[in-house]
mmCIF file of C-alpha atoms and ligand atoms in Angstrom:
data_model
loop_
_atom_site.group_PDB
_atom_site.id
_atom_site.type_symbol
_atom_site.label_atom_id
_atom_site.label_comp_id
_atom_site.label_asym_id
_atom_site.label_seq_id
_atom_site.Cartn_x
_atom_site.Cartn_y
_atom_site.Cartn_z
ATOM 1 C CA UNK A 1 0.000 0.000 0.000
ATOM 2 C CA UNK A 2 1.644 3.290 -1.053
ATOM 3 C CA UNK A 3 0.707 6.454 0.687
ATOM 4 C CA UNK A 4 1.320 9.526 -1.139
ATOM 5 C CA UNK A 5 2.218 12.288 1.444
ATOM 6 C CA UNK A 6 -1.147 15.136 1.385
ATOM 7 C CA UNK A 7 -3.219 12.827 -0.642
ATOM 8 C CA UNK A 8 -4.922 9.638 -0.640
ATOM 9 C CA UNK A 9 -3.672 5.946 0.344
ATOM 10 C CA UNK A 10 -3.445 4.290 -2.756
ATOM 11 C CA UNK A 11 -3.272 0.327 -3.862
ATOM 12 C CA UNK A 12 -2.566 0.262 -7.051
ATOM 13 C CA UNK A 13 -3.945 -2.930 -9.459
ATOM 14 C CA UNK A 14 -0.992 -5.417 -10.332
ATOM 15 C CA UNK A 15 -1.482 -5.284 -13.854
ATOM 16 C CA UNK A 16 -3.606 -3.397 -16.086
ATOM 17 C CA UNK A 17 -6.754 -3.877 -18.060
ATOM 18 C CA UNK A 18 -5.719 -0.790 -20.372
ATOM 19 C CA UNK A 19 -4.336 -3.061 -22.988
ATOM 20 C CA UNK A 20 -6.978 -5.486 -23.203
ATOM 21 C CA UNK A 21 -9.461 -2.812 -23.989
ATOM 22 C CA UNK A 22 -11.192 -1.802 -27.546
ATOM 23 C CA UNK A 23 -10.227 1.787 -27.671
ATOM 24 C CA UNK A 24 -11.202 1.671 -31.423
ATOM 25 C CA UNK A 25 -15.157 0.561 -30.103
ATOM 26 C CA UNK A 26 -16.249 2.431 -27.528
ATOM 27 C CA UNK A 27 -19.477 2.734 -26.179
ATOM 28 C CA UNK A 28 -21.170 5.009 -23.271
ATOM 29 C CA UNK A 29 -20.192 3.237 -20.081
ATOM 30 C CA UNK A 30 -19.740 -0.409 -20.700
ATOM 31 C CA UNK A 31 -15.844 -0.185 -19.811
ATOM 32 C CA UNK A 32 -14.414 0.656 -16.377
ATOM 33 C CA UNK A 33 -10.330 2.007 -15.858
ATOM 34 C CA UNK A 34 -8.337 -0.093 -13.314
ATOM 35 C CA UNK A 35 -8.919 2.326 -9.880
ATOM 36 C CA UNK A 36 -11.909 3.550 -8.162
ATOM 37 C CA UNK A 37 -11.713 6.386 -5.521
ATOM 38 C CA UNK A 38 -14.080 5.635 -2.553
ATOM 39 C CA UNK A 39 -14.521 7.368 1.077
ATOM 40 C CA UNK A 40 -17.075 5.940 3.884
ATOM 41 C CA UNK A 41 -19.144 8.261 5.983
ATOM 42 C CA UNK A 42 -20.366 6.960 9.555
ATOM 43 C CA UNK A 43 -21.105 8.308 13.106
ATOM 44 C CA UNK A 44 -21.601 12.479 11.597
ATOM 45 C CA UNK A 45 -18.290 12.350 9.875
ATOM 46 C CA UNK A 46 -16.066 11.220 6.937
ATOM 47 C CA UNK A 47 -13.601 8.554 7.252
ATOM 48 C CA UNK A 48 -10.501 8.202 5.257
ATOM 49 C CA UNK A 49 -10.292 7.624 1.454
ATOM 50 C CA UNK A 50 -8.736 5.809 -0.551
ATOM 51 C CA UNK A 51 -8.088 5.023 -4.298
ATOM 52 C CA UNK A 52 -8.231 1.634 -4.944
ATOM 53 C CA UNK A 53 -8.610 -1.011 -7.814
ATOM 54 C CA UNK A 54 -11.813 -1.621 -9.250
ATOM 55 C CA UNK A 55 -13.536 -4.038 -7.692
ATOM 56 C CA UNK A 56 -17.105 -5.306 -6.445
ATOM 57 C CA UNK A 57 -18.492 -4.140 -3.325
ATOM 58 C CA UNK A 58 -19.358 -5.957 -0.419
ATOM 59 C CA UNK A 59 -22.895 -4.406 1.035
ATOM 60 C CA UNK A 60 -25.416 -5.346 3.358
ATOM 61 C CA UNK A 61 -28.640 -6.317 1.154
ATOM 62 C CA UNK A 62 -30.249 -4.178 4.217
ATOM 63 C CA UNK A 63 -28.410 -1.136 2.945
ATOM 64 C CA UNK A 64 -30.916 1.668 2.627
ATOM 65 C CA UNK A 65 -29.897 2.448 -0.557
ATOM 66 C CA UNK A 66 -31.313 -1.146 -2.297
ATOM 67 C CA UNK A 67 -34.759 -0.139 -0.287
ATOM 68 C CA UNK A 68 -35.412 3.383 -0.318
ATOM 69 C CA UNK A 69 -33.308 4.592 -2.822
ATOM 70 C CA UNK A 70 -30.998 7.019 -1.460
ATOM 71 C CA UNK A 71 -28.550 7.785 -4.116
ATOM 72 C CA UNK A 72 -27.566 10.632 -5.945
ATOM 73 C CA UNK A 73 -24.640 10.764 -8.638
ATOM 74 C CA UNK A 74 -22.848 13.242 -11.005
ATOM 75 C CA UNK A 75 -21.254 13.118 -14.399
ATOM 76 C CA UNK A 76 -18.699 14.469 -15.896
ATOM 77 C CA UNK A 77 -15.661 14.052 -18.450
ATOM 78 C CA UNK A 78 -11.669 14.117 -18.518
ATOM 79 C CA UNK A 79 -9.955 15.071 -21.824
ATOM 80 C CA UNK A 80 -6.756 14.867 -23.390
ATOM 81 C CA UNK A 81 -5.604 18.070 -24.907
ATOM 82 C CA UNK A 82 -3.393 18.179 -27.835
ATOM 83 C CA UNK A 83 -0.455 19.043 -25.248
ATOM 84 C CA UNK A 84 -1.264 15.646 -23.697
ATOM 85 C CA UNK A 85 -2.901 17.663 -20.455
ATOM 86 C CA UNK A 86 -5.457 16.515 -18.610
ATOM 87 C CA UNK A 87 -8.630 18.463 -18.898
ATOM 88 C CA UNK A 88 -11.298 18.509 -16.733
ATOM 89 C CA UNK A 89 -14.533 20.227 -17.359
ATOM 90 C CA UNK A 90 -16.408 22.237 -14.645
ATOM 91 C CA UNK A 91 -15.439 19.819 -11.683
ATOM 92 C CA UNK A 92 -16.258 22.498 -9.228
ATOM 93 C CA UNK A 93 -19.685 22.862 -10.601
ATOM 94 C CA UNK A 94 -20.480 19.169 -10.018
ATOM 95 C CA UNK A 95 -19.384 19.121 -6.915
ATOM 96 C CA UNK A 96 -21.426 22.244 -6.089
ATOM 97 C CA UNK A 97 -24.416 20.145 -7.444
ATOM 98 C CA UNK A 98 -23.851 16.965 -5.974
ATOM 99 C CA UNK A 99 -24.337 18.475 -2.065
ATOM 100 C CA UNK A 100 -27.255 20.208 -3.893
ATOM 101 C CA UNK A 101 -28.784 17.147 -4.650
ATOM 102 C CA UNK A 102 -27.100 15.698 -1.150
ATOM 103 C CA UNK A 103 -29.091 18.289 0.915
ATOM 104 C CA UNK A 104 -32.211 17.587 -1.161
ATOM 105 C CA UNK A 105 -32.274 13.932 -0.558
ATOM 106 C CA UNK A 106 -30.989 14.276 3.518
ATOM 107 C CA UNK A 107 -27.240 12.999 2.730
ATOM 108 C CA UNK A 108 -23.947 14.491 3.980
ATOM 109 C CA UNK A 109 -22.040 16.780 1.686
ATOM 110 C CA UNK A 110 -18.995 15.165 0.149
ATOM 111 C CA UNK A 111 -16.446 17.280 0.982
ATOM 112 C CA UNK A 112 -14.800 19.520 -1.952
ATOM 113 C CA UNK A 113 -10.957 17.644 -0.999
ATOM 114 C CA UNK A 114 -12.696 14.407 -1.794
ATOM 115 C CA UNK A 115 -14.194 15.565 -4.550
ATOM 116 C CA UNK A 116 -11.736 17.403 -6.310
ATOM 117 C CA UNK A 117 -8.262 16.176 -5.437
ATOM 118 C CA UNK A 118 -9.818 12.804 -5.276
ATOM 119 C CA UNK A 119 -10.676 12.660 -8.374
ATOM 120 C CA UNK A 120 -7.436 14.606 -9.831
ATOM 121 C CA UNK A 121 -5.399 12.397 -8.198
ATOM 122 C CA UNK A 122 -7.704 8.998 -9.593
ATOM 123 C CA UNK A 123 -7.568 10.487 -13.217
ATOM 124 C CA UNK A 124 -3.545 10.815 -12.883
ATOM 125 C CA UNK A 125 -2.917 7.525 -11.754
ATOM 126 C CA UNK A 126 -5.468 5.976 -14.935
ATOM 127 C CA UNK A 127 -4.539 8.710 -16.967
ATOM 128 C CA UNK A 128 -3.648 6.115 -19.750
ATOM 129 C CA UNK A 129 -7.442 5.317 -20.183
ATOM 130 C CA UNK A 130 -7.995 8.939 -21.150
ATOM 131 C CA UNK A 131 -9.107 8.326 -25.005
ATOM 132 C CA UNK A 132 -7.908 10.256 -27.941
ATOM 133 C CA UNK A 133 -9.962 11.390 -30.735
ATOM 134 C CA UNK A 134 -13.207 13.174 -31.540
ATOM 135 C CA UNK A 135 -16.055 12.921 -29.327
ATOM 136 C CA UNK A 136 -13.798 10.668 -27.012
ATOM 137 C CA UNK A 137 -13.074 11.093 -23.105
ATOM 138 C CA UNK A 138 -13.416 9.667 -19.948
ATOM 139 C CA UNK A 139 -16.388 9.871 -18.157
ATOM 140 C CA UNK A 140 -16.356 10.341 -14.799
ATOM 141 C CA UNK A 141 -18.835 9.209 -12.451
ATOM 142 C CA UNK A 142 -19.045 10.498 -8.724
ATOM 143 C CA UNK A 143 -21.637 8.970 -6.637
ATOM 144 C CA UNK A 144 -22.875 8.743 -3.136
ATOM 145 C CA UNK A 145 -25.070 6.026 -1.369
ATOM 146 C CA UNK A 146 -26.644 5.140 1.658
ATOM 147 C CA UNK A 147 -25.244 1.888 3.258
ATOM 148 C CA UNK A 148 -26.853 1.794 6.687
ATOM 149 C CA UNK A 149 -28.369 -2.139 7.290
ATOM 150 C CA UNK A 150 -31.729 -0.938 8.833
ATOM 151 C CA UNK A 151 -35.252 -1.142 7.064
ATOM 152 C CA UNK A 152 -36.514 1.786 8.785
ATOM 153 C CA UNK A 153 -37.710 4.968 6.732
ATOM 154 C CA UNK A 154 -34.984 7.525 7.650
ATOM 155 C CA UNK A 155 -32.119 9.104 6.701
ATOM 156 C CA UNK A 156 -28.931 6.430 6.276
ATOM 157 C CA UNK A 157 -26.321 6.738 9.196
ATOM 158 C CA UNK A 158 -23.861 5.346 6.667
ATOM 159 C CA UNK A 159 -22.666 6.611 3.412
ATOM 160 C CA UNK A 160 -20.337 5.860 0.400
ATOM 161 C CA UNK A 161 -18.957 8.236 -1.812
ATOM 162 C CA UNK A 162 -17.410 6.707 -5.165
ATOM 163 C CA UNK A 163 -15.723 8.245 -8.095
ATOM 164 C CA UNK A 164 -15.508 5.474 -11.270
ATOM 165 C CA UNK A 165 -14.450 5.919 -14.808
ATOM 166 C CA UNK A 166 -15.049 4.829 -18.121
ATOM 167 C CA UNK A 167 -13.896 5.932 -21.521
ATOM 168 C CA UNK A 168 -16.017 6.487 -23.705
ATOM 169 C CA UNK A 169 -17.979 7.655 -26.662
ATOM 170 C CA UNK A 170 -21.179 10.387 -26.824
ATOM 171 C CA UNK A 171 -23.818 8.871 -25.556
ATOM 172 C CA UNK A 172 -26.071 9.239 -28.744
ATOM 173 C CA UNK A 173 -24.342 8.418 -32.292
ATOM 174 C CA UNK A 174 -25.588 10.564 -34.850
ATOM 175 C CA UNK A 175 -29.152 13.133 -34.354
ATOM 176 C CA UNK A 176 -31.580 11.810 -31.485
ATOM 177 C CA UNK A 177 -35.112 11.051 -32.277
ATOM 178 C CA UNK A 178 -37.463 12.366 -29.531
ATOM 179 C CA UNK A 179 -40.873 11.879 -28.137
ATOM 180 C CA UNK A 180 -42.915 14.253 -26.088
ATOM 181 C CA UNK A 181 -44.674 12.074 -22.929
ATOM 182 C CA UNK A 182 -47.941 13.214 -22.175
ATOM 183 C CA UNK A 183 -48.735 10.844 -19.643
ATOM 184 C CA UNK A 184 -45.941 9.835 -17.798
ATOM 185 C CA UNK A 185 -43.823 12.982 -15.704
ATOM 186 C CA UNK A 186 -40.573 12.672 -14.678
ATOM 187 C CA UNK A 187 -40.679 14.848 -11.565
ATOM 188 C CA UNK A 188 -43.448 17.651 -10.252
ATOM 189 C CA UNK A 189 -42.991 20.491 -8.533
ATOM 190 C CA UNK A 190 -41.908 20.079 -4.450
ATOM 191 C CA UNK A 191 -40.120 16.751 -5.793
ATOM 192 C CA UNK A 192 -36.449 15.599 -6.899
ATOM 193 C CA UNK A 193 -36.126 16.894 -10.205
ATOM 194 C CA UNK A 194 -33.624 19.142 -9.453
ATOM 195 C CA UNK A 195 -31.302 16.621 -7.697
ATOM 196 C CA UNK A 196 -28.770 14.148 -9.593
ATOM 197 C CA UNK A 197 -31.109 11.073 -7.638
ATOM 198 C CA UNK A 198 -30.921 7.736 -8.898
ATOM 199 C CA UNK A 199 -34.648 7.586 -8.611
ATOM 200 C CA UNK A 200 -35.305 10.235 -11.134
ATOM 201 C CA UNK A 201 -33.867 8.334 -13.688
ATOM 202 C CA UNK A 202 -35.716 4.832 -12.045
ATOM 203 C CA UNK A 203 -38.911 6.797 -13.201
ATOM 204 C CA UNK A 204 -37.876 7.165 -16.656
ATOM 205 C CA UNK A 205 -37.062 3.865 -17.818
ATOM 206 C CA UNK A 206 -40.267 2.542 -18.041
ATOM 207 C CA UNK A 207 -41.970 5.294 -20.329
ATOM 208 C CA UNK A 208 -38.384 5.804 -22.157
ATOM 209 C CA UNK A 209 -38.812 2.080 -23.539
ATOM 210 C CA UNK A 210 -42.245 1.879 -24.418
ATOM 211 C CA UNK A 211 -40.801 5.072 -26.774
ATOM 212 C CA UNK A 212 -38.344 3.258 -28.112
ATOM 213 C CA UNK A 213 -40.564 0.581 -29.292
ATOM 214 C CA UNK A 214 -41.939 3.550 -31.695
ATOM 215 C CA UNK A 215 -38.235 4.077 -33.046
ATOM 216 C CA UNK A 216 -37.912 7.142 -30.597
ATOM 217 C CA UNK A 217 -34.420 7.164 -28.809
ATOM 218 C CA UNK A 218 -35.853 9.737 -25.895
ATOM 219 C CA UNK A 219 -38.393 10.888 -24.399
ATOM 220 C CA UNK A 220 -38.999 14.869 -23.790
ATOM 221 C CA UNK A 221 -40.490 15.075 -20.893
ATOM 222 C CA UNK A 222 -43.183 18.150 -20.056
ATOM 223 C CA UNK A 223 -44.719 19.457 -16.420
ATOM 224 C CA UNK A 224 -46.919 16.540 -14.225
ATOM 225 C CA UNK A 225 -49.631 19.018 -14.200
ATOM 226 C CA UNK A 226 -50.530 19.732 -17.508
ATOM 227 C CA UNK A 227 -48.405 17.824 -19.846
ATOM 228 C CA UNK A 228 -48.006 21.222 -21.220
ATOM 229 C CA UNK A 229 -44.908 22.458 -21.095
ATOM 230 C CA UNK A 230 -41.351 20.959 -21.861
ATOM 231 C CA UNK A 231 -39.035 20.499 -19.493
ATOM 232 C CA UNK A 232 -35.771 18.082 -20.119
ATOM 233 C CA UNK A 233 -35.039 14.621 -22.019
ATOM 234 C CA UNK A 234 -33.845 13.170 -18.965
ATOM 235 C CA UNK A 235 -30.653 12.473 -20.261
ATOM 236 C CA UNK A 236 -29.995 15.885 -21.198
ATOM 237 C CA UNK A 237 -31.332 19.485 -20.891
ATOM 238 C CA UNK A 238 -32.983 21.045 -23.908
ATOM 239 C CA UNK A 239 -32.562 24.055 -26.152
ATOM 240 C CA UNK A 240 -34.594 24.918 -29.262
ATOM 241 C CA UNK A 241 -33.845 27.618 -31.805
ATOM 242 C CA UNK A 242 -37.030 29.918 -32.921
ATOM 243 C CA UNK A 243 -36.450 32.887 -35.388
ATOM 244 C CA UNK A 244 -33.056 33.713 -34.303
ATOM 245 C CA UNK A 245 -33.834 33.548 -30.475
ATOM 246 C CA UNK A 246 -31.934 30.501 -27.952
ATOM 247 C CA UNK A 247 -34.978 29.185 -25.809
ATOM 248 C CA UNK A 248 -34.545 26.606 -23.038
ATOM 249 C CA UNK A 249 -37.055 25.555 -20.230
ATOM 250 C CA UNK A 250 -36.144 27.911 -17.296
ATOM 251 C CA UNK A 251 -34.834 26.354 -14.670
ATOM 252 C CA UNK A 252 -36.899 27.819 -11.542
ATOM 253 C CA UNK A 253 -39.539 25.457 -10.826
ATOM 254 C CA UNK A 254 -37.130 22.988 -9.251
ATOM 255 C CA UNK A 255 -38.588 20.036 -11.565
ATOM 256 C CA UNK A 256 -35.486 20.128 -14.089
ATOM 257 C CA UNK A 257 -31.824 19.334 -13.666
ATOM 258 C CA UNK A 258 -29.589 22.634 -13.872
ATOM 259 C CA UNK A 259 -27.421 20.891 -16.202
ATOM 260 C CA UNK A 260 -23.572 22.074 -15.999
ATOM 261 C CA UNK A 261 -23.398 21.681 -19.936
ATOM 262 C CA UNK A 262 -26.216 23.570 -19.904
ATOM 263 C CA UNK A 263 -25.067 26.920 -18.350
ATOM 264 C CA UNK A 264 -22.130 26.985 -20.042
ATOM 265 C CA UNK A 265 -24.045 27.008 -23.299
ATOM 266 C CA UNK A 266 -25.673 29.761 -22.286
ATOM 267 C CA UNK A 267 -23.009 32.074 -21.020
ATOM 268 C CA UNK A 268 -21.464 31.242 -25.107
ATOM 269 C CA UNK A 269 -24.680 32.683 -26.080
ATOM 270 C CA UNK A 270 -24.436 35.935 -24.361
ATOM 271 C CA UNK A 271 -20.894 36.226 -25.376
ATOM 272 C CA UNK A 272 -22.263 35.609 -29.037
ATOM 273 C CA UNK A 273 -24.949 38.009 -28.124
ATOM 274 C CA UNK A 274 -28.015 35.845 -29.198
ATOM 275 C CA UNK A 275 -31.076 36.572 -27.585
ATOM 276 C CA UNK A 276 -31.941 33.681 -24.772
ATOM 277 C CA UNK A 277 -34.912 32.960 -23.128
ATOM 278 C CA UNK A 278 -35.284 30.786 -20.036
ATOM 279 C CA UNK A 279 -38.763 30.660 -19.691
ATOM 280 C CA UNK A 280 -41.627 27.803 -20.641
ATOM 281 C CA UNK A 281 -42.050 27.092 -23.233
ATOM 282 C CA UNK A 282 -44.943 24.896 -24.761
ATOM 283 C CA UNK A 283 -45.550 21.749 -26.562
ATOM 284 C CA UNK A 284 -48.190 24.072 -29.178
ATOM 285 C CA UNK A 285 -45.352 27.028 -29.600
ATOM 286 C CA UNK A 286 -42.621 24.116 -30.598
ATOM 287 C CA UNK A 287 -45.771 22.448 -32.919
ATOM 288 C CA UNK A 288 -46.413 25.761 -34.113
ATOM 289 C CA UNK A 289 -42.716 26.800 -34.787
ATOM 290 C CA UNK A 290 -42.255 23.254 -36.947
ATOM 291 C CA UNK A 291 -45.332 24.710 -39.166
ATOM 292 C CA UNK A 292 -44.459 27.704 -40.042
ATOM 293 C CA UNK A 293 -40.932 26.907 -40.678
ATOM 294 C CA UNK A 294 -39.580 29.476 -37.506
ATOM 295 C CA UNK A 295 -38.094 25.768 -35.615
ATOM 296 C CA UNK A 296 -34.361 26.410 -36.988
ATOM 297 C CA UNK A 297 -32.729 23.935 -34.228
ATOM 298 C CA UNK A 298 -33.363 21.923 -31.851
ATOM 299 C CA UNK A 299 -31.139 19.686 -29.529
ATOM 300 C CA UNK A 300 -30.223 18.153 -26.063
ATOM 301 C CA UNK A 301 -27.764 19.401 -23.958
ATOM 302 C CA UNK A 302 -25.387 17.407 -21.484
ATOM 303 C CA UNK A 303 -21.941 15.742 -20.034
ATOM 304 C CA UNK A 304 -22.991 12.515 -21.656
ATOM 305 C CA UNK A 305 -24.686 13.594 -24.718
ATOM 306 C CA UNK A 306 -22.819 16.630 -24.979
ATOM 307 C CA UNK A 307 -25.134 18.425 -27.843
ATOM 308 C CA UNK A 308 -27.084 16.161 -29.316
ATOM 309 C CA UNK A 309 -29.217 17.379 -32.301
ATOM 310 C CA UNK A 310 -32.615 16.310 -33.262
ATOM 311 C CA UNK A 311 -33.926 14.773 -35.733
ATOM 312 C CA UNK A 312 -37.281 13.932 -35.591
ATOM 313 C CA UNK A 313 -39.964 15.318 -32.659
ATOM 314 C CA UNK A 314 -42.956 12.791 -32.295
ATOM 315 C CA UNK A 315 -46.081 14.972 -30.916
ATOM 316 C CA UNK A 316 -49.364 13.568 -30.215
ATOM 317 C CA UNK A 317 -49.489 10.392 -33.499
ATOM 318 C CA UNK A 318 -47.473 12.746 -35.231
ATOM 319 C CA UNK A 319 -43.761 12.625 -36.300
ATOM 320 C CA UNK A 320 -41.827 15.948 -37.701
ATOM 321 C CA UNK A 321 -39.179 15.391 -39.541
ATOM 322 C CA UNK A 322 -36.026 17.950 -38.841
ATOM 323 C CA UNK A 323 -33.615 19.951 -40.734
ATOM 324 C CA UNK A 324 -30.504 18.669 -41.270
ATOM 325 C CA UNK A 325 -28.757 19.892 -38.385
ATOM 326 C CA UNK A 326 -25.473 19.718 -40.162
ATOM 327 C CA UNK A 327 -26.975 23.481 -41.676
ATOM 328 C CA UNK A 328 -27.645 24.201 -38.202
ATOM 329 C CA UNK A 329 -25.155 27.355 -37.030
ATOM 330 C CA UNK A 330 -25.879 27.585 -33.198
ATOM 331 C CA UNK A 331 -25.386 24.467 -32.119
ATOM 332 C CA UNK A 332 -22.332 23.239 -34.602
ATOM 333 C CA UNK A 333 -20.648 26.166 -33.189
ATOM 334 C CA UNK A 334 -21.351 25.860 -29.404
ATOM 335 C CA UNK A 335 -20.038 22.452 -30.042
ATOM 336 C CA UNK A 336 -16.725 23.128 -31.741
ATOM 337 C CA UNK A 337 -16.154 25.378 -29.354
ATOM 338 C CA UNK A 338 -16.836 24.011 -26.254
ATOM 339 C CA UNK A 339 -14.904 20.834 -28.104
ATOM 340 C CA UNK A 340 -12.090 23.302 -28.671
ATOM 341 C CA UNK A 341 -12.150 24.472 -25.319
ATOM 342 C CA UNK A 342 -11.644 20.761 -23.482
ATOM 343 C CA UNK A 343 -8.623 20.286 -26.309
ATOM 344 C CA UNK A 344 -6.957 22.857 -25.392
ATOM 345 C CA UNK A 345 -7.123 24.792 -28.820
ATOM 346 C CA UNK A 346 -9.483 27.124 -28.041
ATOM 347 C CA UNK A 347 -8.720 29.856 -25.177
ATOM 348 C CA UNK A 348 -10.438 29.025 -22.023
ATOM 349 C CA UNK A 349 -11.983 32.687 -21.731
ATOM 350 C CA UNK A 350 -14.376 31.529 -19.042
ATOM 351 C CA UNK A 351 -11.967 29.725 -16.573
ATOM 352 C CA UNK A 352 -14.212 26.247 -16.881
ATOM 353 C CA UNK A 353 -11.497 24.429 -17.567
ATOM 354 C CA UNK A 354 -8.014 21.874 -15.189
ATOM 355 C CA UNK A 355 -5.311 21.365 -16.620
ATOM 356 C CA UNK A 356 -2.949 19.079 -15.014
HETATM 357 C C1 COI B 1 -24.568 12.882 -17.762
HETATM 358 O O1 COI B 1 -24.744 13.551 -18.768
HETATM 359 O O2 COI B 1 -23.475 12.845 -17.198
HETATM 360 C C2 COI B 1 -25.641 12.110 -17.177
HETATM 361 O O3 COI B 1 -25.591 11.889 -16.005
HETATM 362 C C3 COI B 1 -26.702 11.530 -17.989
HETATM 363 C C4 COI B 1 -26.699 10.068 -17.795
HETATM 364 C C5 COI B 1 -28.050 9.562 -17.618
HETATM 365 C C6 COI B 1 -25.980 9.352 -18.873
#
């Protein structure tokens, strides 16, 4: 066991998977780099961490987390700039958002030390599993779950917080087809659709598959009341373009993720000086916007998908066929630069970027 003085105790893995894996076929999420960071919370405080290889866990099948579902998570990506840096994307903003989405579902914060240097320090030591290539990276995934063995209804007494990786491909290949639900919700107002929870995403598998038996790769889901108003895919936040103007669902009435991917889109927007609206926006205007030609782009927005364009909407028994969103200037250009930006080839103006 080697302990590295002012960071974590680390056992390293006595030989690699790295060469044994497909680099030339990835997928979202289906391989996992040698170490995993992990840190156990009991009594009211954090014990210590450690990074370790990737293994199985051993768990009580009491934990609280199998029974009442207290688990939140986070995603985000490491690049390889054409330096051969380490980029991360926004770490700080995920971390902000996880003890968002800790507070929300009564968990402990992870501390920022964890967080951070934990997973600096994990992405250094697999740094070799950091892809190369368009659309390519390592996705990172920070969680936290209850472990407690009791089958009371309360908050856990015990918690792990886990950091895993996995490199990887976009999460969608090629333009997304997309269904609005109008009878399923994904979260109402007063509930967790703000927070990263596991169970948010528990909710959407059922209704995402019986779209998929239409052809549909998604789901957009719209407000429990109404079934009125869009609010996210789920997988990703989404933004439309309508004559000229950036519209996204606002994200105020707690029932929508504030995506990190999201934000930043937003803040190139400004700089570009389009107009944006965050407000709600509803099935009709998008229906109406197809019709009369005014829909000029419309796409998801996230770590995983990172922009994913449209091309088909299904409303109602009806499908609407796109425009090719290779025409598409907004988005195409958000995405080459934000790409630019986590290769290193494009000045980081807005500090979202570490480089290590
Ligand atoms: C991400 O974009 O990181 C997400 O967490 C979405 C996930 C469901 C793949």
């Amino acid at each position: 066991m080697e302990v590295v003085e002012n960071t974590f105790e680390v056992e390293r893995v006595k030989k690699s998977k790295v060469t044994e894996t497909d680099f030339g076929n990835l997928q979202f999420g289906r391989v996992f780099s040698d170490h995993m960071f992990i840190a156990e919370y009991a009594d009211g405080k954090w014990g210590k961490a450690k990074i370790q290889p990737y293994q199985n866990l051993s768990i009580s099948p009491a934990s609280c987390v199998f029974h009442y579902g207290q688990a939140i998570f986070e995603g985000l990506k490491a690049y390889r700039s054409t330096k051969g840096e380490i980029v991360l994307f926004r770490p700080d903003q995920n971390h902000l958002r996880l003890n968002k989405s800790a507070l929300r579902m009564c968990m402990p914060e992870v501390p920022k030390h964890f967080f951070i240097e934990g997973l600096k320090q994990l992405i250094d030591i697999d740094r070799n599993w950091i892809p190369e290539g368009d659309d390519l990276s390592l996705y990172i995934r920070p969680f936290l779950i209850a472990d407690e063995a009791f089958l009371g209804v309360k908050p856990s007494s015990r918690y792990k917080f886990m950091i895993i990786t996995s490199p990887t491909s976009t999460y969608y290949t090629g333009a997304v087809k997309v269904k609005v639900e109008n009878h399923y919700s994904r979260a109402c107002q007063g509930g967790i659709g703000a927070a990263k929870a596991a169970a948010n995403y528990a909710a959407s598998i059922f209704p995402a598959t019986q779209a998929q038996k239409q052809g549909y790769h998604q789901l957009i889901w719209t407000d429990a009341n109404e079934h009125k108003y869009i609010e996210e895919c789920g997988t990703m936040n989404i933004m439309f373009v309508i004559n000229g103007n950036l519209i996204t669902p606002s994200i105020e009435r707690d029932t929508i993720l504030p995506g990190i991917t999201r934000a930043s889109i937003l803040q190139l927007a400004k700089k570009w000086n389009m107009n944006i609206e965050e407000r709600r926006i509803s099935v009709d205007e998008v229906l109406a916007a197809i019709k009369n030609n005014s829909l000029e782009e419309a796409f998801g927005v996230g770590t995983a998908a990172t922009i994913a364009p449209f091309s088909n909407i299904g409303i109602g028994e009806n499908d609407y066929e796109l425009s090719d969103f290779n025409t598409w200037k907004f988005s195409n250009k958000a995405k080459d630069y934000l790409d630019q930006v986590k290769r290193g080839t494009q000045e980081d103006e807005f500090n979202w970027t570490i480089k290590f």
